[in-house]
């Protein structure tokens, strides 16, 4: 390729997301000095927190057969898919115009907790998104009435990492989620299973629930629930924390004004700066980070950029 150089007049904003922002920092010489030297990358700033503190929401779905029709009945048959696609294309109506999760809850699974520790999702359709093999199967609703409930820990305590494996920018970084590394996170797995099953067994849902299909009523003990979670759980795509904000350069990557510690004229503005993952979905909080960053940049700028 051709090497090109671009110079910024004011400052550089890095907003490549929680996976690629730490990767780009490390490739550029901002990261753990020992790691960078391993790949012969000149160290601009020895910043050991880059790529650390990866957090994410890890969820599992519980599948139920229903006694009454659900969206499966509309979306599983081929003709139903065609009808739904036409309704959406012609009038922006029908099942494809709806959010996939029709109900949800943030709740405390234990009375001593002061804030919700579980996020529950309810979906009037059942389908699998986790499949073996290198390619994800397209979501296809089950060919019978069904629904699903999912849950994840709101504030996981486990911390993973994202680091470069090479100085080649085209090589993907190593992502180590390190999920379920703390007792608290494991306990929430047990609690989540109990809560989901309690909801399914309570009126009015109990009246329309025929049976729990997966993991199935046989999976009741804590070890079984955990083994099932480890086997089937997946990310809900909320990685963050890999360029965490904080005052201490040894434990954080950007300062409270989102400026990279030890580097002038460089900010990170994306979900990677979250010191702790938010309880809910990340899109809105990330937009809030961007809005705040815009204010900070204007405050810090000495005047209009020529
Ligand atoms: C499948 C999926 C579903 C989701 N659903 C929801 C949801 O329902 N609700 C919700 O709140 N959140 C949801 N999220 C999470 C939400 O989208 C993210 O948390 C949010 O987009 C994070 O914003 P960001 O700016 O940090 O990163 P991103 O939105 O990922 O933006 C980073 C950008 O940088 C670009 N980039 C990366 N590397 C380079 C490079 N080297 N050069 C140039 N450009 C680069 C990327 O292409 C991307 O456009 C979902 C995420 C996914 C993946």
XYZ file of C-alpha atoms and ligand atoms in Angstrom:
359
model
C 0.000 0.000 0.000
C 0.873 3.675 -0.125
C 1.780 5.438 3.098
C -0.092 8.736 3.472
C 0.126 11.341 6.184
C -2.733 13.568 7.338
C -2.167 16.362 9.832
C -4.887 17.666 12.140
C -5.113 21.405 12.720
C -6.808 21.155 16.118
C -7.009 17.637 17.500
C -7.650 14.024 16.552
C -10.788 12.208 17.721
C -10.599 8.447 17.825
C -14.074 6.886 17.566
C -13.484 3.409 16.191
C -15.509 1.598 18.872
C -14.538 -0.603 21.802
C -12.781 -3.163 19.609
C -10.878 -0.959 17.201
C -10.063 2.109 19.318
C -7.681 0.194 21.617
C -6.316 -1.618 18.576
C -5.554 1.669 16.805
C -4.007 3.164 19.949
C -1.708 0.169 20.356
C -0.765 0.168 16.677
C 0.057 3.868 17.076
C 2.340 3.351 20.069
C -0.079 4.096 22.898
C -0.464 1.079 25.149
C 1.324 -1.272 27.468
C 5.012 -0.680 26.676
C 5.947 -4.341 27.078
C 3.252 -5.428 24.637
C 4.182 -2.785 22.059
C 7.872 -3.697 22.209
C 6.905 -7.307 21.536
C 5.733 -6.134 18.096
C 8.540 -3.577 17.563
C 6.113 -0.674 17.819
C 7.818 2.509 19.102
C 6.249 3.503 22.430
C 4.723 7.004 22.295
C 2.961 6.666 25.659
C 3.271 3.727 28.038
C -0.396 3.356 28.918
C -0.973 -0.048 30.517
C -4.766 0.294 30.709
C -5.277 0.340 26.927
C -7.315 -2.690 25.894
C -8.012 -3.757 29.463
C -11.317 -3.644 31.339
C -13.371 -5.066 28.462
C -16.985 -5.438 29.587
C -20.045 -6.719 27.791
C -23.557 -7.996 28.423
C -23.752 -11.751 28.034
C -27.293 -13.081 27.640
C -29.005 -16.414 27.311
C -32.475 -17.197 25.961
C -35.020 -19.538 27.476
C -37.395 -20.928 24.840
C -41.035 -21.801 25.492
C -43.734 -23.508 23.431
C -46.929 -21.518 23.444
C -50.585 -22.625 23.492
C -51.587 -19.559 21.476
C -50.229 -18.258 18.160
C -47.123 -16.079 18.335
C -45.082 -14.276 15.703
C -43.651 -17.683 14.769
C -46.977 -18.483 13.134
C -46.651 -15.433 10.909
C -42.931 -15.497 10.235
C -41.958 -19.173 10.052
C -43.891 -20.202 6.878
C -42.381 -19.034 3.599
C -45.637 -17.370 2.537
C -45.823 -15.641 5.906
C -42.350 -14.207 5.364
C -43.395 -12.914 1.936
C -46.572 -11.383 3.385
C -44.644 -9.710 6.223
C -42.032 -8.378 3.810
C -44.726 -6.935 1.525
C -46.611 -5.351 4.426
C -43.422 -3.697 5.552
C -42.315 -2.659 2.072
C -45.702 -1.222 1.095
C -46.927 0.346 4.319
C -44.158 0.084 6.915
C -46.532 -2.068 8.966
C -46.731 -5.608 10.319
C -44.349 -7.711 12.414
C -41.239 -6.392 10.649
C -42.126 -2.852 11.732
C -41.922 -3.819 15.407
C -39.045 -4.009 17.827
C -37.906 -7.583 18.267
C -38.194 -7.326 22.056
C -41.762 -6.460 22.968
C -41.299 -6.261 26.714
C -38.449 -6.015 29.143
C -37.612 -5.441 32.760
C -34.796 -4.260 34.948
C -35.182 -5.950 38.285
C -33.477 -6.804 41.535
C -33.270 -10.543 42.007
C -32.467 -10.215 45.718
C -34.076 -7.845 48.178
C -30.754 -6.638 49.611
C -29.709 -5.174 46.245
C -30.111 -1.423 45.909
C -30.428 -1.374 42.126
C -31.471 -3.760 39.351
C -28.973 -6.505 38.622
C -30.868 -8.286 35.838
C -32.123 -7.185 32.438
C -34.950 -9.375 31.105
C -36.133 -9.394 27.490
C -39.413 -10.857 26.223
C -39.873 -11.751 22.604
C -43.154 -13.091 21.118
C -41.194 -15.315 18.740
C -38.608 -18.042 19.255
C -35.497 -18.549 17.188
C -31.883 -19.381 17.684
C -29.015 -17.014 16.985
C -26.149 -19.095 18.317
C -25.126 -21.877 15.992
C -21.993 -23.942 15.696
C -19.611 -23.219 12.851
C -17.867 -20.166 11.484
C -20.983 -18.506 10.045
C -24.003 -17.339 12.001
C -27.189 -18.889 10.702
C -29.878 -16.429 9.682
C -32.528 -16.165 12.354
C -35.485 -18.355 11.447
C -38.497 -18.640 13.753
C -39.404 -22.100 15.034
C -42.147 -23.864 13.037
C -44.580 -23.904 15.998
C -45.981 -21.241 18.356
C -43.326 -20.148 20.795
C -41.742 -17.255 22.611
C -38.511 -16.579 24.399
C -37.232 -14.757 27.413
C -33.596 -13.744 27.791
C -31.609 -12.262 30.615
C -28.236 -10.755 31.293
C -26.404 -9.327 34.269
C -26.723 -5.538 34.199
C -23.318 -4.765 35.672
C -20.920 -7.671 35.190
C -17.826 -7.473 37.389
C -15.648 -9.634 35.107
C -13.115 -7.802 32.969
C -11.682 -9.049 29.685
C -9.241 -7.530 27.215
C -8.662 -6.587 23.585
C -5.056 -6.400 22.378
C -3.217 -6.449 19.088
C -1.653 -9.722 17.978
C 0.596 -8.106 15.405
C 1.759 -4.730 14.131
C -0.269 -5.445 10.977
C -3.333 -3.159 11.119
C -5.288 -5.632 9.010
C -4.933 -8.413 11.559
C -7.856 -8.535 13.974
C -7.019 -8.052 17.648
C -7.336 -10.812 20.237
C -10.631 -10.480 22.094
C -10.682 -12.203 25.478
C -14.125 -11.685 27.074
C -13.198 -13.442 30.347
C -16.906 -13.636 31.164
C -18.201 -15.203 34.385
C -14.860 -14.743 36.116
C -16.393 -13.537 39.374
C -18.705 -15.220 41.868
C -21.096 -12.267 41.625
C -21.512 -12.727 37.865
C -22.076 -16.461 38.279
C -24.641 -15.843 40.998
C -26.577 -13.586 38.631
C -26.698 -16.458 36.133
C -28.451 -18.631 38.721
C -30.768 -15.796 39.726
C -31.666 -14.966 36.121
C -32.737 -18.521 35.378
C -34.949 -18.555 38.464
C -36.535 -15.203 37.614
C -37.286 -16.140 33.997
C -38.853 -19.416 35.069
C -40.848 -17.686 37.796
C -42.268 -15.239 35.265
C -43.162 -18.061 32.861
C -44.874 -19.972 35.662
C -46.916 -16.974 36.841
C -50.264 -15.798 35.503
C -51.040 -14.679 32.863
C -48.045 -16.137 30.994
C -48.507 -19.560 32.609
C -51.908 -19.898 30.931
C -50.393 -19.648 27.453
C -47.173 -21.548 28.165
C -47.233 -25.155 27.050
C -43.693 -26.109 28.062
C -40.152 -24.876 28.481
C -38.376 -26.207 25.417
C -34.799 -25.101 26.072
C -32.863 -25.566 28.253
C -35.788 -27.685 29.440
C -37.286 -28.559 32.815
C -34.554 -31.140 33.476
C -31.945 -28.371 33.832
C -32.695 -27.109 37.331
C -29.603 -27.381 39.505
C -27.186 -24.448 39.684
C -24.346 -26.419 38.029
C -26.678 -27.427 35.175
C -27.939 -23.860 34.741
C -24.367 -22.560 34.658
C -23.199 -25.236 32.222
C -26.123 -24.425 29.943
C -25.363 -20.694 30.181
C -21.721 -21.289 29.300
C -22.766 -23.397 26.323
C -25.481 -21.171 24.865
C -24.997 -17.596 26.095
C -23.868 -14.934 23.667
C -22.980 -11.271 23.558
C -25.713 -8.706 23.094
C -23.063 -6.608 21.352
C -22.269 -4.140 24.122
C -18.461 -4.191 24.330
C -17.024 -1.201 26.180
C -14.388 -0.158 28.710
C -11.249 -0.818 26.650
C -10.112 2.845 26.752
C -11.626 3.566 30.141
C -11.946 7.092 31.491
C -10.329 7.968 34.818
C -7.896 10.252 36.586
C -5.079 7.719 37.062
C -3.002 6.988 33.919
C -2.035 3.596 35.326
C -5.624 2.389 35.477
C -7.338 4.463 32.787
C -6.696 5.540 29.201
C -8.446 8.901 28.905
C -8.902 11.652 31.463
C -12.336 13.020 32.434
C -12.197 15.318 29.377
C -11.627 12.257 27.164
C -8.009 13.262 26.405
C -5.626 10.334 26.082
C -3.228 10.312 29.037
C 0.314 11.176 27.986
C -0.577 12.343 24.461
C -1.443 15.867 23.328
C -4.273 16.543 20.892
C -5.900 13.117 20.997
C -9.289 12.150 22.442
C -11.275 8.928 22.374
C -15.014 9.399 21.891
C -16.926 6.129 21.821
C -18.161 3.279 24.024
C -14.606 2.260 24.869
C -14.313 5.119 27.380
C -16.998 3.792 29.767
C -15.273 3.011 33.072
C -18.185 0.700 33.912
C -20.756 -0.754 31.580
C -24.216 0.790 31.816
C -27.086 -1.346 33.102
C -28.966 -1.165 29.810
C -28.170 -0.975 26.121
C -25.224 1.113 25.010
C -26.352 3.116 22.024
C -27.947 5.986 23.922
C -25.149 6.317 26.487
C -22.632 6.363 23.624
C -24.531 9.209 21.967
C -24.446 10.998 25.324
C -20.656 10.561 25.418
C -20.452 12.090 21.942
C -22.680 15.028 22.924
C -20.594 15.638 26.024
C -17.405 15.366 23.980
C -18.692 18.032 21.596
C -19.183 20.387 24.551
C -15.733 19.589 25.963
C -14.041 20.158 22.613
C -15.748 23.527 22.180
C -14.878 24.533 25.746
C -11.234 23.572 25.259
C -10.800 25.128 21.826
C -9.210 28.545 21.828
C -11.326 29.774 18.939
C -12.637 28.820 15.522
C -10.364 26.485 13.589
C -8.999 28.121 10.452
C -25.813 -6.314 16.115
C -25.853 -5.189 17.126
C -27.055 -4.840 17.709
C -27.115 -3.817 18.646
N -28.327 -3.469 19.167
C -28.401 -2.426 20.017
C -29.663 -1.991 20.512
O -30.714 -2.527 20.169
N -29.682 -0.947 21.382
C -28.542 -0.318 21.788
O -28.612 0.614 22.586
N -27.337 -0.723 21.342
C -27.235 -1.747 20.465
N -26.016 -2.153 19.997
C -24.812 -1.516 20.554
C -24.500 -0.184 19.907
O -24.658 -0.274 18.504
C -23.050 0.167 20.244
O -22.864 0.137 21.638
C -22.688 1.548 19.742
O -22.843 1.615 18.343
C -21.258 1.853 20.102
O -20.880 3.046 19.451
P -19.370 3.361 19.157
O -19.335 4.715 18.552
O -18.564 3.101 20.368
O -18.887 2.271 18.106
P -19.455 1.937 16.623
O -20.889 2.321 16.494
O -19.055 0.519 16.378
O -18.624 2.908 15.703
C -17.273 2.701 15.399
C -17.058 3.064 13.939
O -15.666 3.085 13.663
C -15.438 2.472 12.410
N -14.056 1.971 12.388
C -13.506 1.010 13.157
N -12.204 0.848 12.856
C -11.915 1.736 11.883
C -10.735 2.049 11.158
N -9.583 1.409 11.383
N -10.808 3.013 10.227
C -11.966 3.667 9.993
N -13.122 3.415 10.650
C -13.094 2.461 11.587
C -16.471 1.368 12.348
O -16.700 0.980 11.021
C -17.676 2.059 12.980
O -18.421 2.757 12.023
C -25.924 -3.147 19.037
C -24.709 -3.495 18.449
C -24.675 -4.493 17.490
C -23.343 -4.843 16.848
